[in-house]
mmCIF file of C-alpha atoms in Angstrom:
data_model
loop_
_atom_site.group_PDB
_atom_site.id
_atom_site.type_symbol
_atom_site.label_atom_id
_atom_site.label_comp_id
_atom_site.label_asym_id
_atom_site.label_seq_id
_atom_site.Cartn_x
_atom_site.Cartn_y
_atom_site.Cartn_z
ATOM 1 C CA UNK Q 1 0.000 0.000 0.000
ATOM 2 C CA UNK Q 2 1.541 3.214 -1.210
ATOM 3 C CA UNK Q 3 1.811 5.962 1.978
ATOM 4 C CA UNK Q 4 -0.222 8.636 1.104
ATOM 5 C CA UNK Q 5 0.884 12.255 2.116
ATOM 6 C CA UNK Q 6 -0.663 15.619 1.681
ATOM 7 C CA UNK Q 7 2.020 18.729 1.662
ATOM 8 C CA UNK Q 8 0.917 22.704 2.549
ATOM 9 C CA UNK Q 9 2.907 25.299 2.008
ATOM 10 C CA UNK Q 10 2.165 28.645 0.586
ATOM 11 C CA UNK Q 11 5.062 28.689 -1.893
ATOM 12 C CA UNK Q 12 4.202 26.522 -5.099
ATOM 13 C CA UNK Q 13 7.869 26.166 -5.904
ATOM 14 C CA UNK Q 14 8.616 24.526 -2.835
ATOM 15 C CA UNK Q 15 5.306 22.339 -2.942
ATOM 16 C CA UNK Q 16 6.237 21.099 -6.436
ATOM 17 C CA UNK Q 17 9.877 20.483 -6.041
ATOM 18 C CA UNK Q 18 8.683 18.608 -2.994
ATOM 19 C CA UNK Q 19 6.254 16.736 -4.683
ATOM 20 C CA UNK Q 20 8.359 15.423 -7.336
ATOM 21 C CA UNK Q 21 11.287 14.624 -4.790
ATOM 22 C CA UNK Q 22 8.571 12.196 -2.657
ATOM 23 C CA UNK Q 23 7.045 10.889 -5.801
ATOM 24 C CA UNK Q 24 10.238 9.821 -6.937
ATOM 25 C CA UNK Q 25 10.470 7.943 -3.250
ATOM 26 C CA UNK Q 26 7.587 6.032 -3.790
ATOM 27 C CA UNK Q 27 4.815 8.580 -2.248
ATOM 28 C CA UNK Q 28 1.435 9.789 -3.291
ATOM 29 C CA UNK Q 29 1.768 13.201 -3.249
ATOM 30 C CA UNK Q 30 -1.071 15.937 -2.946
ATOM 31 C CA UNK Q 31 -0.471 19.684 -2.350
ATOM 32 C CA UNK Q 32 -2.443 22.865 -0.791
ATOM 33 C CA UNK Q 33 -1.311 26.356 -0.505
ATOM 34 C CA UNK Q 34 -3.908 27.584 1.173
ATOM 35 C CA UNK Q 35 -5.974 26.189 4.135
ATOM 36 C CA UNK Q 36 -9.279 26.121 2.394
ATOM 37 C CA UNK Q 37 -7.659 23.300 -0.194
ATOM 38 C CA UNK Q 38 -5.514 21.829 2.444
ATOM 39 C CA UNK Q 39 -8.896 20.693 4.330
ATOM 40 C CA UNK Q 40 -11.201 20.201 0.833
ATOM 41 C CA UNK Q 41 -7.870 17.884 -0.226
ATOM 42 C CA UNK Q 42 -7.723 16.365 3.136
ATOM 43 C CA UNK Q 43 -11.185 15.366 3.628
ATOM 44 C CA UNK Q 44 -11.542 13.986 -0.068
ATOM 45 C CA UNK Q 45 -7.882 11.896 0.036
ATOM 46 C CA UNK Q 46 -7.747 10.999 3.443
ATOM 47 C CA UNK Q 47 -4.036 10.911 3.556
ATOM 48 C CA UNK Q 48 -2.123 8.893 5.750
ATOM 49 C CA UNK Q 49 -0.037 12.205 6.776
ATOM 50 C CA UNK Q 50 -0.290 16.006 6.425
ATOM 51 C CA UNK Q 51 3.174 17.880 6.433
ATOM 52 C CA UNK Q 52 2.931 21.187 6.715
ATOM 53 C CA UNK Q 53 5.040 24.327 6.474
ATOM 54 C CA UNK Q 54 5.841 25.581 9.999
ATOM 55 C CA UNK Q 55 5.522 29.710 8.937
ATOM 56 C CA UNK Q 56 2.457 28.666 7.254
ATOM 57 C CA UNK Q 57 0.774 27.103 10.313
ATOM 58 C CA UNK Q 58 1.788 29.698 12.581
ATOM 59 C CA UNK Q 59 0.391 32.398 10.510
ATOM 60 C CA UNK Q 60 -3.427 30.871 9.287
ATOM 61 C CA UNK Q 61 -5.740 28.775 11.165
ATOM 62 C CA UNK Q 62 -5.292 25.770 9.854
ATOM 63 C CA UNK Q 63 -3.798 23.909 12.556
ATOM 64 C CA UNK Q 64 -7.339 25.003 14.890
ATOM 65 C CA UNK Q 65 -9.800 24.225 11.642
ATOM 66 C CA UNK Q 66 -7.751 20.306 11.295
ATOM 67 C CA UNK Q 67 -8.194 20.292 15.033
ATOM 68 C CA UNK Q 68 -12.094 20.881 15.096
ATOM 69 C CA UNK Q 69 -13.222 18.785 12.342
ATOM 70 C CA UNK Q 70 -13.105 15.176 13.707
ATOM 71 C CA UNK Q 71 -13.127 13.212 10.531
ATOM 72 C CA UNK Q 72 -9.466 14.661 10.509
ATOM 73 C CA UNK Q 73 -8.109 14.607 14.105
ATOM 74 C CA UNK Q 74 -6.495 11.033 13.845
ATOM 75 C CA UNK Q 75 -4.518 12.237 10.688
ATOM 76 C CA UNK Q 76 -0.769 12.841 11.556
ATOM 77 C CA UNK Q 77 0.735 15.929 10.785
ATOM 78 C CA UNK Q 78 4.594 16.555 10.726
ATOM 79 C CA UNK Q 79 6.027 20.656 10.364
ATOM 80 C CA UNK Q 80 8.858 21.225 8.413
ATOM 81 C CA UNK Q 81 10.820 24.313 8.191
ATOM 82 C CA UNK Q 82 13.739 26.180 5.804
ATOM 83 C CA UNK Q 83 15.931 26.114 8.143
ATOM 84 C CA UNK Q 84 14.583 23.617 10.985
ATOM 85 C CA UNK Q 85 15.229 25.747 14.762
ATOM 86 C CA UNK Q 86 15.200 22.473 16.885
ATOM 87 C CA UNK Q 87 14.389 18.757 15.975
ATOM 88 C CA UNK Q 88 10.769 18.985 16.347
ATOM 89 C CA UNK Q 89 10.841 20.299 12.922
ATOM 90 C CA UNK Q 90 11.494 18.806 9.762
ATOM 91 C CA UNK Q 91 14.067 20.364 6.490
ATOM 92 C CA UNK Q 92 11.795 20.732 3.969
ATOM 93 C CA UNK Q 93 14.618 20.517 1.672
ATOM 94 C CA UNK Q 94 15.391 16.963 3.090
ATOM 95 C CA UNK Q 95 13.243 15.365 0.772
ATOM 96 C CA UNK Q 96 14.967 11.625 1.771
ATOM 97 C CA UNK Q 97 14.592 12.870 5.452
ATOM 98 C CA UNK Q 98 11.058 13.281 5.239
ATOM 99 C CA UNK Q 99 10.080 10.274 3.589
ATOM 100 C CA UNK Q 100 11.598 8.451 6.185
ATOM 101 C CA UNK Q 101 9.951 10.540 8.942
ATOM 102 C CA UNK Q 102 6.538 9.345 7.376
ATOM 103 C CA UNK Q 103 7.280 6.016 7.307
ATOM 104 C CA UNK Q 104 8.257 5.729 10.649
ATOM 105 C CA UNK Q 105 4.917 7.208 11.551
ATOM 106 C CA UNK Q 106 2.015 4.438 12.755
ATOM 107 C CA UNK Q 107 -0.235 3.376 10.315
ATOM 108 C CA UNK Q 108 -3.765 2.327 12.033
ATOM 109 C CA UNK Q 109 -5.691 3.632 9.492
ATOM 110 C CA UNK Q 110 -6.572 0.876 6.628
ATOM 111 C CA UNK Q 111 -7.802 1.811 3.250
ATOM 112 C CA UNK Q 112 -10.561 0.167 1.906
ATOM 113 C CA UNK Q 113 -9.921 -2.138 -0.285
ATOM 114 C CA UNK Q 114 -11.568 -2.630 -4.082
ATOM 115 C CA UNK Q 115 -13.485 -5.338 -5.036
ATOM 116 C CA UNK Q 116 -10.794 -8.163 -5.774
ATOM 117 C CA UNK Q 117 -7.877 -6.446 -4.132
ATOM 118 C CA UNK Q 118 -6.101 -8.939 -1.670
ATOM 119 C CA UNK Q 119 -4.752 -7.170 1.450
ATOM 120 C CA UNK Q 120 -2.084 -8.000 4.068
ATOM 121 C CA UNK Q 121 -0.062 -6.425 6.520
ATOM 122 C CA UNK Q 122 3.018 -7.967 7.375
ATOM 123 C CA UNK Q 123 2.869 -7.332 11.010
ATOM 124 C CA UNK Q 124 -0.141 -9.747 11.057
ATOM 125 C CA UNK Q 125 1.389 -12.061 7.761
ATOM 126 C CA UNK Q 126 4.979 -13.307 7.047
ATOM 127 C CA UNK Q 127 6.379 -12.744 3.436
ATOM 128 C CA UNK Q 128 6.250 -16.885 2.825
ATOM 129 C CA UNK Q 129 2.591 -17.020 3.795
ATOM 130 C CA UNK Q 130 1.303 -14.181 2.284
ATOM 131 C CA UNK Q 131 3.165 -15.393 -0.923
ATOM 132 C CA UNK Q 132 1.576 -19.068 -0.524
ATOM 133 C CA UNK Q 133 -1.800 -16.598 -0.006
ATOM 134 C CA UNK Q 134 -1.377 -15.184 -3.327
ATOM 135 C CA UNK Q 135 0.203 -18.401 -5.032
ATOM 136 C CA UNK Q 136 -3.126 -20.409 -3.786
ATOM 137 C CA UNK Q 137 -5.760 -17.858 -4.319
ATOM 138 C CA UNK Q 138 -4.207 -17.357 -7.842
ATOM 139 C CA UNK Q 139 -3.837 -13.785 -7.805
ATOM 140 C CA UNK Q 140 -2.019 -11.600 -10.098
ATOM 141 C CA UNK Q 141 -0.446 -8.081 -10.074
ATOM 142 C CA UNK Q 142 1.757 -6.187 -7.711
ATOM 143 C CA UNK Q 143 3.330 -6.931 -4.771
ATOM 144 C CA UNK Q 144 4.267 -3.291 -3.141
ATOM 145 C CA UNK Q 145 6.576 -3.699 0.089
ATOM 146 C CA UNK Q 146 6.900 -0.316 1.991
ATOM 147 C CA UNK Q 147 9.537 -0.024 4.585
ATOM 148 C CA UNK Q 148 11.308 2.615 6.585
ATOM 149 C CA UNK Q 149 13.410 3.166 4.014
ATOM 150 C CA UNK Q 150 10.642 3.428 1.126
ATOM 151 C CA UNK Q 151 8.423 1.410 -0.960
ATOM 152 C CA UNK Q 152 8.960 -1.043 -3.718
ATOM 153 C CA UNK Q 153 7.191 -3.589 -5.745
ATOM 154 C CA UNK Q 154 7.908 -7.220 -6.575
#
């Protein structure tokens, strides 16, 4: 399952070089620059993370609007910073840095799956019975691994 993230930051340069930097690491990107998308985006995706530009969260409401609308309270978020001030913060510039940092983050949240998709989590599955699961059941397509260090497919 591909981690899904949702970036907002009022400078488009930054969202797009950002975008393509975590695309290229195996992310599904969506952007916002402004807090009116960043909760229209967030409701419709659902992502599995919102990182969010620490100037821009101290200087709109967006932070108080995530905070009041429960379908998005369980949603991470993660700040990130030009030039981060302590390590609460993360270098928006660090685009391998981030990645990581959402993929360390806990993943309760499951999303539903499409008729015919086969599902497994290998905290509940090893990789030798969930390929038996897929060898029996006759399934084809792709295998997508995701660990700390990124996704891949098989």
């Amino acid at each position: 399952m591909t981690l899904s993230v949702l970036i907002v930051d009022a400078e488009l340069e930054v969202l797009g070089e950002l975008a393509s930097g975590l695309r290229g690491l195996g992310l599904e990107v969506a952007i916002a620059d402004s807090p009116a998308l960043a909760l229209e985006r967030a409701r419709s995706r659902r992502p599995d993370a919102l990182v969010i530009e620490q100037s821009f969260a101290q200087h709109t409401d967006l932070l108080e609007r995530l905070a009041a609308d429960r379908h998005l309270t369980t949603i991470p978020r993660l700040l990130m910073a030009d030039a981060p001030s302590d390590e609460t913060l993360l270098d928006r510039r660090d685009c391998a840095a981030l990645a990581r940092s959402l993929y360390e983050l806990p993943r309760e949240r499951s999303v539903a799956a499409r008729e015919g998709d086969f599902r497994g989590d290998l905290t509940q599955l090893g990789v030798v019975d969930l390929l038996q699961l897929l060898s029996i059941n006759r399934r084809s397509g792709a295998l997508t691994i995701a660990t700390a260090r990124g996704a891949g497919e098989v």
